[in-house]
Coordinates of C-alpha atoms and ligand atoms in Angstrom, one line a residue:
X1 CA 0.0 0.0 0.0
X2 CA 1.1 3.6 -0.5
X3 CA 2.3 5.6 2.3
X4 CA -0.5 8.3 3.1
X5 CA 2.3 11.2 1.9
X6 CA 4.4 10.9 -0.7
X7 CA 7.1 13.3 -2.4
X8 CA 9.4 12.3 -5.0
X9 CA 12.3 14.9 -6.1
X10 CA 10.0 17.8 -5.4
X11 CA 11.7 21.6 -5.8
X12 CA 9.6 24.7 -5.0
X13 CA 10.5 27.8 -6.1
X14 CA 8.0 30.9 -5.7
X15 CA 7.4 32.8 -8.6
X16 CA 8.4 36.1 -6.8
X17 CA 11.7 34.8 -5.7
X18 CA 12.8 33.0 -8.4
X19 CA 16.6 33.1 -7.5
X20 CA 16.3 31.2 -4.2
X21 CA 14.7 27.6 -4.6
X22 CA 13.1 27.3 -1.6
X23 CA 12.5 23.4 -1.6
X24 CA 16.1 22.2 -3.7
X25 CA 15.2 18.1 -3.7
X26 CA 12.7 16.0 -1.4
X27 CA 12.0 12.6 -1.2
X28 CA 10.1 11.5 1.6
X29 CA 7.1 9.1 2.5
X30 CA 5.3 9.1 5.3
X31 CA 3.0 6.1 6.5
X32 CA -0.7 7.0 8.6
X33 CA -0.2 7.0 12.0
X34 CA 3.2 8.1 12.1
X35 CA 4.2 11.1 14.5
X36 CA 6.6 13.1 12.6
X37 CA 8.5 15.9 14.0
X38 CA 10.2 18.4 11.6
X39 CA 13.1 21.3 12.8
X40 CA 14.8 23.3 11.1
X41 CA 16.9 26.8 11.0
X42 CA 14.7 29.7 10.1
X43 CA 14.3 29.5 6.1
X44 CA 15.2 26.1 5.8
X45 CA 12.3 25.0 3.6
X46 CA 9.9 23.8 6.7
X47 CA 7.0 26.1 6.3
X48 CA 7.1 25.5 2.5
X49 CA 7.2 21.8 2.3
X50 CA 4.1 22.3 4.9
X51 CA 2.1 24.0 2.7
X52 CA 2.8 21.2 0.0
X53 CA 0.7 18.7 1.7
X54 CA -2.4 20.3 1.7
X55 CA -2.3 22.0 -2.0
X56 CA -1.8 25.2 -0.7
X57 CA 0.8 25.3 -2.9
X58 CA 1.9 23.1 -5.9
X59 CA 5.3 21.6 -6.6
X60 CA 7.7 23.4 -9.2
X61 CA 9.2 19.6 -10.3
X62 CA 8.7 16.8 -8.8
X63 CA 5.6 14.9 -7.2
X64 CA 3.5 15.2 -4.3
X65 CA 0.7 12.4 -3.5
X66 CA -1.4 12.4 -0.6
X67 CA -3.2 8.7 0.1
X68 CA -2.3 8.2 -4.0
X69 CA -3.8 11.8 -5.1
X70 CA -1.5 13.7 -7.3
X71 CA -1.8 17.1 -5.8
X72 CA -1.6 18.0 -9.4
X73 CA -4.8 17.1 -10.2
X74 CA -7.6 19.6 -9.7
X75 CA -10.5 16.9 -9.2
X76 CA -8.6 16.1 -5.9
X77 CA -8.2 19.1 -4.2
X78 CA -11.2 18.8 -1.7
X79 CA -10.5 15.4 -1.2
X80 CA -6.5 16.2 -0.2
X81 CA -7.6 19.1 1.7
X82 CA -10.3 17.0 3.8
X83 CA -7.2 14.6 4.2
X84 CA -4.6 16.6 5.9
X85 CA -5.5 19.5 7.9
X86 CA -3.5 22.5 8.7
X87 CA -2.7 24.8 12.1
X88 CA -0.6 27.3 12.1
X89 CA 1.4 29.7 14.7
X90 CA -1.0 32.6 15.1
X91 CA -4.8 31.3 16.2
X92 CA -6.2 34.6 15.4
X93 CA -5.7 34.5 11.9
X94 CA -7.3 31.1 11.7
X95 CA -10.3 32.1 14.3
X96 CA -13.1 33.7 11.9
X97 CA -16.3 33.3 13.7
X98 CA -18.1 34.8 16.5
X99 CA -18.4 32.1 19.3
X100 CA -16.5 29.0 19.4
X101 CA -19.4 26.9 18.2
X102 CA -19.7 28.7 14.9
X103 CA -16.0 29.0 14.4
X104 CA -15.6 25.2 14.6
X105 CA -18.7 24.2 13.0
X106 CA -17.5 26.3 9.9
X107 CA -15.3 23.7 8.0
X108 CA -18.3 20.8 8.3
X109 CA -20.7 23.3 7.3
X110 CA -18.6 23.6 3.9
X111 CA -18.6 19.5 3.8
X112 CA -22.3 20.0 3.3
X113 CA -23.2 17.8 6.0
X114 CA -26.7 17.5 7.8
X115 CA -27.1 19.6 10.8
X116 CA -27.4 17.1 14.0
X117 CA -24.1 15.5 12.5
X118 CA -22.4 19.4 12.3
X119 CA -23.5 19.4 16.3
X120 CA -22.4 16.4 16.9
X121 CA -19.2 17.0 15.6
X122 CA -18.3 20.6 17.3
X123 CA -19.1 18.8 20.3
X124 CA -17.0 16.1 19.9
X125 CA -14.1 18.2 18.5
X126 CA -14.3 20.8 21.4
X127 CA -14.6 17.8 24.0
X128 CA -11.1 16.4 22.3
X129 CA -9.7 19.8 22.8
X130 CA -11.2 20.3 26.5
X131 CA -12.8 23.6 25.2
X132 CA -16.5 21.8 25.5
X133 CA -17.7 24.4 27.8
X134 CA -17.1 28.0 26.2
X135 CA -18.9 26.9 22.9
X136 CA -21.2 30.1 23.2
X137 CA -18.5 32.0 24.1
X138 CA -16.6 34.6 21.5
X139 CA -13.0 33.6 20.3
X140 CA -12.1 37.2 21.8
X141 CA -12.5 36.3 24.5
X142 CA -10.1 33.6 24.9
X143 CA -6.2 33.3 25.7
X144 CA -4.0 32.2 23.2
X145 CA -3.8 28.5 24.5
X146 CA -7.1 28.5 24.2
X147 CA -7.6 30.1 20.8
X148 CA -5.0 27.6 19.5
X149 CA -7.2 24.6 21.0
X150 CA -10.1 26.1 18.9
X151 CA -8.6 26.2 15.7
X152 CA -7.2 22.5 16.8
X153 CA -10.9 21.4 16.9
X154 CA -11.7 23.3 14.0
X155 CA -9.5 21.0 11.8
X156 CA -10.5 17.7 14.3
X157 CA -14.6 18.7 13.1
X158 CA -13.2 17.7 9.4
X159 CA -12.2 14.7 10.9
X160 CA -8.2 14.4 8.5
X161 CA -6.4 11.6 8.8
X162 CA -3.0 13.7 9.0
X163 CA -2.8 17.5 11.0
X164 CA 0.0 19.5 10.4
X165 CA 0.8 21.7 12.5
X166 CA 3.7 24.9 11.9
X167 CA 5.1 26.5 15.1
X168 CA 1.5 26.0 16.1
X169 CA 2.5 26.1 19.7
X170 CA 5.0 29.4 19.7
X171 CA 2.9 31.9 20.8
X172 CA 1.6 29.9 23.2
X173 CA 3.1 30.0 27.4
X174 CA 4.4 26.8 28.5
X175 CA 1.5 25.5 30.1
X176 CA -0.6 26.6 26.5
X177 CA 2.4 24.8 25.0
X178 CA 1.9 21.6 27.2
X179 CA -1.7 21.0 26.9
X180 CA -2.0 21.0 23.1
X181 CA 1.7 18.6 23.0
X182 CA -0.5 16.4 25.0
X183 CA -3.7 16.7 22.7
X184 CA -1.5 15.8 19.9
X185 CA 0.0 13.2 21.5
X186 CA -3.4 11.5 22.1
X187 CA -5.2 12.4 18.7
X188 CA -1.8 10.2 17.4
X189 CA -1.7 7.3 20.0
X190 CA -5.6 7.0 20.4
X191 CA -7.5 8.0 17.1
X192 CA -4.1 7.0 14.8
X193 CA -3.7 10.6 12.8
X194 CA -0.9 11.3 11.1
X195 CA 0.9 14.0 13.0
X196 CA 3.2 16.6 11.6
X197 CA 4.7 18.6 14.1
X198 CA 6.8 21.7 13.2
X199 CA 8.6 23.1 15.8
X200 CA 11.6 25.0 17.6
X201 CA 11.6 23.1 20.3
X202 CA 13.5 20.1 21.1
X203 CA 11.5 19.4 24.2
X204 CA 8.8 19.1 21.5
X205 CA 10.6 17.5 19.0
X206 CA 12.0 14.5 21.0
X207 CA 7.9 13.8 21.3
X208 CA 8.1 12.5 18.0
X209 CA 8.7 8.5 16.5
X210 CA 10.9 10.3 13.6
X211 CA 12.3 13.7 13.3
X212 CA 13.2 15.5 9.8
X213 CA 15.9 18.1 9.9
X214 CA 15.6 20.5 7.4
X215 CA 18.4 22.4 5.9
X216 CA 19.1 24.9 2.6
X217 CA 16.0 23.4 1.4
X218 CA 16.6 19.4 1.1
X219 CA 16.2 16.7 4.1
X220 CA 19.7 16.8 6.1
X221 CA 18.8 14.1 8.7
X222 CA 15.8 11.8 9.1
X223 CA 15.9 9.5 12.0
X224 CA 14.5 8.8 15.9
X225 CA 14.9 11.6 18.0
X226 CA 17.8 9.5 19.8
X227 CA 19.9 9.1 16.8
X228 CA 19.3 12.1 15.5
X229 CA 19.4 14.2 18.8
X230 CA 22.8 13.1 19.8
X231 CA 24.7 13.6 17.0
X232 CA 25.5 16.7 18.5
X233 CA 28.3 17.9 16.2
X234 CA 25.8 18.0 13.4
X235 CA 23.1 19.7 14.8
X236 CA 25.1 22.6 16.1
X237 CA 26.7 22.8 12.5
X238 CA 23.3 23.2 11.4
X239 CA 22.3 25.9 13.5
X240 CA 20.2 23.6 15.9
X241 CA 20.3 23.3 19.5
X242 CA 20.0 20.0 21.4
X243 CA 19.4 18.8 25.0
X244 CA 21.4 19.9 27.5
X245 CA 21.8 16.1 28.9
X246 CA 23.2 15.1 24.9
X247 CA 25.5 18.3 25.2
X248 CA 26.7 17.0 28.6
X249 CA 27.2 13.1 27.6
X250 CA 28.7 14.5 23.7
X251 CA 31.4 16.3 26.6
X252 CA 31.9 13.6 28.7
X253 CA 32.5 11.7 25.9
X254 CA 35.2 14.1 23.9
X255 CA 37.1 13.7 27.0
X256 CA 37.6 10.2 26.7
X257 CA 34.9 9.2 29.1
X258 CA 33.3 5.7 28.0
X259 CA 29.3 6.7 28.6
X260 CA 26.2 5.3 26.4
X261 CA 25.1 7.8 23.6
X262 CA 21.2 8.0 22.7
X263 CA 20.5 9.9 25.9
X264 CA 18.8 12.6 26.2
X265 CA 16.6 13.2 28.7
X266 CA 16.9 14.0 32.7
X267 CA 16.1 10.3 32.8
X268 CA 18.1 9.0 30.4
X269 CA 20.7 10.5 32.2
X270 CA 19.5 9.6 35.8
X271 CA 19.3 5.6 34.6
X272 CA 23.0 6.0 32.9
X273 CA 24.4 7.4 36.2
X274 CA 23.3 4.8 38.8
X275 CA 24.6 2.1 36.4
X276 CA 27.5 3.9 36.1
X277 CA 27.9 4.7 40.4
X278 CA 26.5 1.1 41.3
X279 CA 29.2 -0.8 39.3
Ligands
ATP301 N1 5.6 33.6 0.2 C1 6.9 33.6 -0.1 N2 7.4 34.3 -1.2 C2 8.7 34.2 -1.6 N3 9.6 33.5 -0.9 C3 9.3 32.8 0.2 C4 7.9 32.8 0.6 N4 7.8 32.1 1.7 C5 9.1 31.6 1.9 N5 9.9 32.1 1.0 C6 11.4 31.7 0.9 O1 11.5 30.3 0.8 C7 12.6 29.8 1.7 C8 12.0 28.8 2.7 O2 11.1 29.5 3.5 P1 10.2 28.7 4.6 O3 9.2 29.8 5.1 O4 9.6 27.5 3.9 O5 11.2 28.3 5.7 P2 11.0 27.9 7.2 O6 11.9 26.8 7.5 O7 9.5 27.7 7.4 O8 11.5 29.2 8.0 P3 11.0 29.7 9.5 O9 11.7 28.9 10.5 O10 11.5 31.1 9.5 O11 9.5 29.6 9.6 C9 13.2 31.1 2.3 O12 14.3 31.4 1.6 C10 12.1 32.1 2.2 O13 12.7 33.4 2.1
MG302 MG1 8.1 28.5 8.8

């Protein structure tokens, strides 16, 4: 079966900026249910290859097919862009409506579905999302987290097998941050969507089955967080931080200390010491 994305020697260039090819060469397939995480330096390509997988935009060369549709192909543009939903960094530019219940029941209402299944769905959506109980209230009203959350059940009410999300969580506090990581995480684990996770953070990133790092416009490094996370060396060449436990063991390690690579967590490290001390 084909993976649910697929992109074969894809280059984008925008037509305004024709010098710089934004997307230089990208082969990549992703399988449904996968949790994907994708860094990146600023201009790497990330935000671009993003808007790829919903149509948004359409490859210079190369091809791009979502569960088998050619985004290409104009008869399938619905169907890709009921597929793989999109949230981006700022929730007010996504947030059109003027309560919560109208703003999520807006994509459904375009699938032309019957009314008690719309309801059911905001419901449903807004319960995923924990914002349940400020359906009648207006998006205005709400903090950042919360707006974030909204447009998050906005997508869910279109029920897409894959959600992208770019830097959806950078405006957001820590605790915003937190609680939608964790709605992700479940919408992946529990209902099986495809999750594309954008993001500055490595705390975020390490959340991921597979990580992409982006660079110059191509695919540098595509691995599990734990491979790619402690090759330190490259990802300070690219311009990438890691975690301060990898930096510490990468140290260690330079100076001829014999520890186990891979780690990167607190944990990690905790577990790695005790062996270590106890032996
Ligand atoms: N709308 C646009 N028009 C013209 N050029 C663009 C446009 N959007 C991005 N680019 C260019 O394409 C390249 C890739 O940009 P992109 O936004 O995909 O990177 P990114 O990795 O998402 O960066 P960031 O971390 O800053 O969000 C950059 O050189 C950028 O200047
Ligand atoms: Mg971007």
């Amino acid at each position: 079966m084909e993976s649910l994305i697929y992109l074969k020697d894809v280059k984008y260039k925008y037509k305004d900026n024709q010098n710089n090819t934004a997307l230089k060469d990208i082969n990549v397939k992703i399988a449904k249910g996968e949790f994907i995480s994708i860094i990146g330096s600023n201009g790497s390509g990330k935000s671009t290859f993003a808007r790829l997988l919903n149509a948004i935009i359409l490859p210079s060369e190369g091809i791009v097919r979502i569960k088998g549709m050619n985004s290409w192909d104009d008869s399938f543009l619905w169907d890709i862009r009921k597929c793989v939903g999109m949230v981006f960094q700022n929730p007010d530019n996504q947030i059109i409506a003027m309560t919560v219940e109208e703003d999520v029941a807006f994509g459904p209402e375009n699938l032309g579905l019957s009314h008690n299944e719309i309801i059911q769905r905001v419901h449903e959506s807004l319960r995923e999302v924990g914002m349940d109980e400020y359906m009648k209230v207006s998006p205005q009203n709400l903090s950042q987290g919360q707006k974030q959350r909204v447009a998050l059940a906005g997508i869910l009410a279109m029920r897409p097998e894959c959600i992208v999300l770019d830097e959806a969580t950078s405006m957001l506090d820590p605790q915003g941050r937190d609680n939608v990581m964790k709605i992700i995480k479940r919408l992946n684990t529990e209902h099986k969507i495809t999750i594309i996770y954008i993001t500055q953070y490595m705390e975020e990133a390490i959340m991921a089955d597979r990580v992409l790092v982006f660079n110059d416009g191509r695919i540098q490094m595509d691995d599990n967080p734990q491979k790619v996370f402690s090759n330190v060396s490259e990802i300070k060449k690219l311009g990438l931080s890691t975690s301060q436990v990898a930096e510490l063991f990468y140290e260690l390690s330079k100076e001829g200390y014999n520890l186990p690579k891979d780690l990167l967590t607190i944990e990690d490290a905790i577990k790695a010491f005790k062996e270590v001390l106890n032996s």
